[in-house]
Coordinates of C-alpha atoms and ligand atoms in Angstrom, one line a residue:
M1 CA 144.0 109.1 108.1
A2 CA 143.1 111.7 110.4
A3 CA 139.2 112.9 110.3
I4 CA 140.0 116.2 110.7
E5 CA 143.6 118.3 110.8
L6 CA 143.7 122.1 111.6
N7 CA 145.5 124.4 110.1
D8 CA 147.2 128.1 111.0
L9 CA 143.8 129.4 109.2
D10 CA 141.5 127.3 111.3
R11 CA 143.9 128.0 114.8
R12 CA 143.7 131.6 114.5
I13 CA 139.7 132.2 113.6
W14 CA 139.6 129.6 116.4
D15 CA 141.8 131.7 119.3
E16 CA 140.9 135.2 118.1
E17 CA 137.1 135.0 117.2
L18 CA 135.9 131.8 118.7
A19 CA 137.9 130.9 121.9
G20 CA 136.4 133.4 124.3
F21 CA 132.5 133.1 122.8
V22 CA 131.8 128.9 123.4
P23 CA 131.2 128.0 127.0
Q24 CA 132.8 125.6 128.7
R25 CA 130.4 123.1 129.0
V26 CA 128.3 122.3 125.8
F27 CA 125.4 120.4 124.4
D28 CA 124.8 119.9 121.1
V29 CA 121.4 118.6 119.7
H30 CA 122.2 117.9 116.3
T31 CA 125.1 115.4 115.6
H32 CA 124.5 112.2 113.5
I33 CA 125.7 108.4 114.3
Y34 CA 125.6 106.5 111.7
R35 CA 127.6 103.6 109.6
W36 CA 127.8 103.8 106.2
E37 CA 127.0 100.2 105.7
F38 CA 123.7 101.1 106.8
Y39 CA 123.0 102.6 103.6
T40 CA 122.3 99.6 101.7
A41 CA 121.4 101.4 97.9
P42 CA 123.4 98.8 95.3
D43 CA 124.8 101.8 93.7
K44 CA 126.2 103.9 96.9
E45 CA 129.1 104.0 96.0
Q46 CA 128.2 106.4 92.6
S47 CA 125.8 108.3 95.3
S48 CA 126.5 112.0 96.1
Y49 CA 126.3 110.6 99.6
R50 CA 129.7 109.7 98.7
Q51 CA 130.7 112.8 98.3
F52 CA 130.8 113.8 102.1
V53 CA 130.8 110.4 103.7
S54 CA 134.2 109.6 102.9
K55 CA 136.6 107.1 104.2
P56 CA 137.1 109.0 108.0
F57 CA 133.7 109.4 108.1
E58 CA 132.4 105.7 107.4
E59 CA 132.1 104.7 111.3
A60 CA 130.3 108.0 112.7
S61 CA 130.9 106.9 116.3
W62 CA 130.6 108.7 119.8
R63 CA 134.4 108.3 119.7
L64 CA 134.6 110.4 116.6
L65 CA 132.4 113.0 117.3
D66 CA 134.8 113.6 120.4
E67 CA 137.8 113.7 118.6
C68 CA 136.4 116.3 116.1
D69 CA 135.2 118.5 119.6
H70 CA 138.3 117.9 120.9
L71 CA 140.2 119.0 117.7
L72 CA 137.5 122.2 117.0
M73 CA 136.4 122.9 120.2
P74 CA 139.4 122.1 122.9
D75 CA 138.8 121.8 126.4
R76 CA 135.2 121.7 125.9
Q77 CA 132.7 119.2 127.9
V78 CA 130.2 117.8 125.5
S79 CA 126.8 116.2 125.5
R80 CA 124.9 115.7 123.1
L81 CA 121.5 114.6 121.3
A82 CA 122.0 112.0 118.3
F83 CA 120.3 110.6 115.6
P84 CA 121.1 108.6 112.7
F85 CA 121.5 109.6 109.2
P86 CA 118.6 109.8 107.0
F87 CA 120.0 107.8 103.7
A88 CA 117.0 108.1 101.3
E89 CA 115.2 104.8 100.3
H90 CA 117.5 102.3 101.0
C91 CA 118.3 102.8 104.7
D92 CA 118.7 100.1 107.3
F93 CA 116.3 101.6 109.9
A94 CA 116.8 98.7 112.7
A95 CA 120.8 99.0 112.4
S96 CA 120.9 102.5 112.1
N97 CA 118.9 102.9 115.7
Q98 CA 120.4 100.2 117.3
F99 CA 123.8 101.7 117.0
V100 CA 122.7 105.3 117.8
A101 CA 121.5 104.3 121.1
E102 CA 124.6 102.3 121.8
Q103 CA 126.7 105.0 121.3
V104 CA 125.1 107.8 123.3
A105 CA 124.8 104.9 126.2
V106 CA 128.7 106.2 127.2
D107 CA 127.4 109.8 128.2
S108 CA 124.2 109.4 130.8
P109 CA 123.1 113.5 130.1
S110 CA 123.1 113.0 126.2
G111 CA 120.4 110.7 124.1
S112 CA 119.4 109.6 120.8
L113 CA 116.3 110.0 118.7
M114 CA 114.8 107.1 116.9
L115 CA 114.7 107.6 112.9
V116 CA 111.8 107.4 111.8
R117 CA 109.1 106.5 108.4
P118 CA 105.6 106.9 107.8
E119 CA 105.1 103.5 107.7
M120 CA 106.0 102.6 111.0
T121 CA 102.7 102.2 113.5
A122 CA 102.5 103.7 117.1
G123 CA 103.3 100.2 118.3
D124 CA 106.7 99.7 116.3
I125 CA 107.6 103.2 117.7
V126 CA 106.7 102.9 121.4
A127 CA 108.1 99.4 121.6
A128 CA 111.7 101.0 120.6
V129 CA 110.9 103.9 122.6
R130 CA 111.0 101.4 125.1
K131 CA 113.6 99.0 124.5
Y132 CA 116.6 101.8 123.5
C133 CA 115.4 104.6 125.7
F134 CA 114.7 106.7 122.7
L135 CA 114.2 110.6 123.6
G136 CA 112.2 111.1 120.4
L137 CA 111.9 111.0 116.4
K138 CA 114.1 112.4 114.0
P139 CA 111.7 111.6 110.7
Y140 CA 112.6 112.8 107.5
R141 CA 111.2 114.6 104.0
F142 CA 112.8 111.7 101.9
Y143 CA 110.6 109.3 103.1
S144 CA 107.7 111.4 102.2
Q145 CA 105.1 109.1 101.0
T146 CA 104.1 111.2 98.4
G147 CA 107.4 110.5 96.7
D148 CA 108.1 114.1 96.8
A149 CA 110.7 115.0 98.8
V150 CA 111.0 119.1 98.5
N151 CA 107.1 120.0 98.2
C152 CA 106.2 117.7 101.0
R153 CA 103.9 118.6 103.8
L154 CA 105.3 117.8 107.1
T155 CA 102.3 115.7 108.0
D156 CA 103.8 113.6 104.7
F157 CA 106.7 112.3 106.4
L158 CA 105.9 112.5 110.1
P159 CA 102.2 111.1 109.9
E160 CA 99.9 112.1 112.4
H161 CA 99.4 108.6 114.8
Q162 CA 102.9 109.2 115.2
I163 CA 103.0 112.6 116.7
E164 CA 100.2 110.8 118.9
V165 CA 102.7 108.9 119.9
A166 CA 105.1 111.9 120.5
H167 CA 102.4 113.2 122.6
E168 CA 101.7 110.0 124.2
L169 CA 104.6 109.8 126.0
G170 CA 106.1 113.3 125.4
L171 CA 109.2 112.9 123.3
L172 CA 111.1 115.6 121.1
I173 CA 110.8 115.5 117.1
M174 CA 113.8 116.9 115.0
M175 CA 112.1 118.5 112.6
H176 CA 114.1 118.9 108.9
L177 CA 111.4 120.9 107.4
S178 CA 110.6 120.8 103.6
R179 CA 109.4 122.9 100.7
A180 CA 111.7 126.0 99.0
D181 CA 110.3 128.7 101.6
A182 CA 110.4 126.0 104.8
I183 CA 108.9 128.4 107.6
G184 CA 108.3 131.4 105.8
D185 CA 105.9 129.0 104.3
D186 CA 102.1 129.2 105.1
Q187 CA 101.6 125.7 104.7
N188 CA 104.0 124.8 106.7
L189 CA 103.2 127.3 109.2
A190 CA 99.7 126.1 109.3
D191 CA 100.7 122.7 109.8
L192 CA 102.9 123.4 112.9
H193 CA 100.4 125.6 114.4
R194 CA 97.3 122.7 114.2
L195 CA 99.9 119.9 115.4
T196 CA 101.3 121.7 118.1
A197 CA 98.3 122.8 119.4
S198 CA 96.4 119.3 118.5
Y199 CA 99.1 117.4 120.4
P200 CA 100.8 119.7 122.7
N201 CA 103.1 117.6 124.5
A202 CA 105.4 116.7 121.7
K203 CA 108.0 118.9 122.1
W204 CA 109.7 120.2 118.6
I205 CA 113.4 121.4 117.6
L206 CA 112.8 123.1 114.4
A207 CA 116.6 122.2 112.5
H208 CA 119.0 124.8 111.1
C209 CA 117.1 127.7 112.6
A210 CA 113.7 126.5 111.0
R211 CA 116.0 125.5 108.1
S212 CA 116.8 129.1 107.5
Y213 CA 119.9 130.4 106.1
S214 CA 118.7 133.8 106.0
A215 CA 116.4 136.0 107.7
W216 CA 113.8 136.3 104.9
P217 CA 111.5 133.1 106.2
I218 CA 111.7 133.8 110.1
E219 CA 110.6 137.5 109.3
R220 CA 108.3 135.8 106.5
A221 CA 107.0 133.9 109.6
G222 CA 106.7 136.9 111.6
K223 CA 104.1 136.5 115.2
R224 CA 103.0 133.0 113.9
L225 CA 106.5 131.5 114.8
S226 CA 106.6 132.8 118.1
E227 CA 103.3 131.8 119.1
L228 CA 104.2 128.7 118.8
S229 CA 104.2 127.6 121.8
N230 CA 106.6 123.3 122.6
V231 CA 108.7 124.6 120.2
W232 CA 113.0 125.0 120.0
F233 CA 115.4 125.7 117.4
D234 CA 118.9 124.7 116.9
T235 CA 121.4 126.7 115.0
S236 CA 123.5 123.4 113.1
S237 CA 125.2 124.2 109.8
V238 CA 123.6 127.8 109.2
C239 CA 126.3 130.0 108.8
E240 CA 124.5 133.4 107.9
A241 CA 124.7 136.0 111.1
D242 CA 121.1 137.6 110.0
A243 CA 119.6 134.6 110.3
I244 CA 120.2 133.4 113.5
E245 CA 120.2 137.1 114.7
A246 CA 116.7 137.3 113.1
L247 CA 115.7 133.5 115.0
I248 CA 116.5 135.3 118.4
R249 CA 114.8 138.9 118.1
S250 CA 111.7 136.5 116.7
V251 CA 111.6 133.8 119.1
G252 CA 113.8 135.0 121.8
P253 CA 117.5 133.2 122.6
D254 CA 115.8 131.0 125.5
R255 CA 114.3 128.8 122.9
V256 CA 117.9 128.6 120.3
M257 CA 120.1 126.0 120.9
Y258 CA 123.1 125.1 119.4
G259 CA 124.0 122.1 117.1
S260 CA 126.4 121.1 114.8
D261 CA 125.8 118.8 112.3
D262 CA 128.2 116.5 113.2
V263 CA 129.1 114.5 111.1
P264 CA 130.5 115.2 108.4
V265 CA 128.4 118.2 107.8
G266 CA 130.2 120.6 110.7
V267 CA 133.6 119.3 110.6
L268 CA 134.1 119.5 106.3
R269 CA 135.5 122.7 104.9
G270 CA 132.6 125.6 103.7
K271 CA 130.1 127.5 104.6
Y272 CA 126.2 127.4 103.9
I273 CA 125.5 131.1 101.8
A274 CA 122.2 132.6 100.9
F275 CA 121.6 134.8 98.4
G276 CA 118.0 136.0 96.5
Y277 CA 115.9 133.3 98.1
G278 CA 118.3 130.7 97.5
W279 CA 121.5 129.0 99.6
A280 CA 124.3 126.8 98.5
Y281 CA 126.9 125.0 100.1
L282 CA 130.2 126.4 99.4
S283 CA 133.1 124.3 99.5
P284 CA 136.6 123.9 98.3
T285 CA 135.2 121.6 95.3
N286 CA 132.2 124.1 94.4
H287 CA 132.7 127.2 93.4
Q288 CA 134.4 128.7 90.7
L289 CA 135.2 131.8 92.2
N290 CA 139.2 134.1 91.4
L291 CA 140.3 134.0 94.7
T292 CA 143.9 135.2 93.9
H293 CA 143.3 138.4 96.0
C294 CA 143.0 137.1 99.2
D295 CA 143.7 134.0 101.7
S296 CA 141.7 131.3 99.4
R297 CA 141.0 128.4 102.2
M298 CA 138.4 127.6 103.4
T299 CA 137.5 126.9 107.4
F300 CA 135.2 124.2 108.7
T301 CA 131.7 124.9 107.9
R302 CA 131.3 124.7 112.5
Y303 CA 133.4 127.6 112.6
E304 CA 131.4 129.4 110.0
Q305 CA 128.1 128.5 112.3
L306 CA 129.8 130.1 115.6
R307 CA 131.5 132.9 114.0
A308 CA 127.9 133.8 112.7
M309 CA 126.0 132.6 116.3
R310 CA 129.0 135.2 117.6
Q311 CA 127.9 137.9 115.5
A312 CA 124.2 137.1 116.2
A313 CA 125.0 137.6 119.9
L314 CA 126.9 140.5 120.0
R315 CA 124.3 142.4 118.1
R316 CA 121.4 140.8 120.3
G317 CA 123.4 142.1 123.2
L318 CA 123.3 138.7 124.9
S319 CA 124.8 138.1 128.7
N320 CA 127.4 135.5 128.9
E321 CA 124.0 133.8 131.0
Q322 CA 121.9 134.0 127.9
I323 CA 124.7 132.5 125.6
R324 CA 125.5 129.7 128.1
A325 CA 122.0 128.9 128.1
M326 CA 122.3 128.8 124.0
F327 CA 125.4 126.5 124.3
F328 CA 124.1 124.1 126.9
D329 CA 121.3 124.9 129.5
T330 CA 118.3 124.8 127.1
A331 CA 119.0 121.6 125.5
A332 CA 120.3 120.0 129.2
D333 CA 117.2 120.8 130.9
L334 CA 114.6 119.4 127.6
V335 CA 116.7 116.0 127.1
A336 CA 116.4 116.6 131.0
T337 CA 112.4 117.0 131.6
T338 CA 112.0 114.4 128.7
R339 CA 114.0 111.6 129.5
S340 CA 112.4 111.9 133.2
A341 CA 108.9 112.0 132.3
L342 CA 109.1 108.7 130.1
Ligands
LIG401 ZN1 121.6 117.0 110.4

């Protein structure tokens, strides 16, 4: 079974809107490499993960990512920053980390991040970084020591002794913020302000536009966001042009990087939509809309994200050079700098 197939709707969106926008060289900073078998929950077949980790995505290898990119962004040369899938609770961390490190080794500009949980000691992390050449850490809120993945603070799932290791080795930290208001949350901003100042050699990537699926969290953070040093942002799975435009306006285009959230999120059909102070994943199986008046088919999340990036770039009047930086140069530099310091 092919993982994905393009139809006439997808091709038209690519040809008319995206082919002229996406540069030839791409550095995708947000990709997941994993095997379904690394999720070790006894009831895994009934879990919510099963809805999107379907059969074709059970073995999310480098090759599968290449296949998806080849289909969705033909003729582009893609390097990646990759990390495991953070399965909640029952996750084989050792196998997950070994697998991603091995898979990424085929492309020398690419790099991998280590999936971490708070219980890991500084020694555990340093040893794995040395063994597998990890360029940084991928914590996740599901592993919060408070047991509350929604309202936890950053240091509840990325304790300070781990940030200290990142500082000492100059590592990247891929941060998916918690709490309902994400970067619009005073506590998160205060924590980031303090931690970036105390550990200035750690390099943060705030995933999903600092987890802003619309403009308001970025506008609420305002100057405090642009004042954070050693912080970058990825656009993965953000499908609202307003959010990406607000981010570029707030922090400048040179700190914003393309990420796909492959696989599977980027290559599933649907779109993250924002409303009020919320957002949700709209997909063919998650809506009750009456759609008799239009072509009701949905395209890939990735295409909706690229459309939003294009609109944001148009509205901000980005040059071709700035667009190339957003898709490649900034990430390539960040990854190369991190690697050379290790
Ligand atoms: Zn992700």
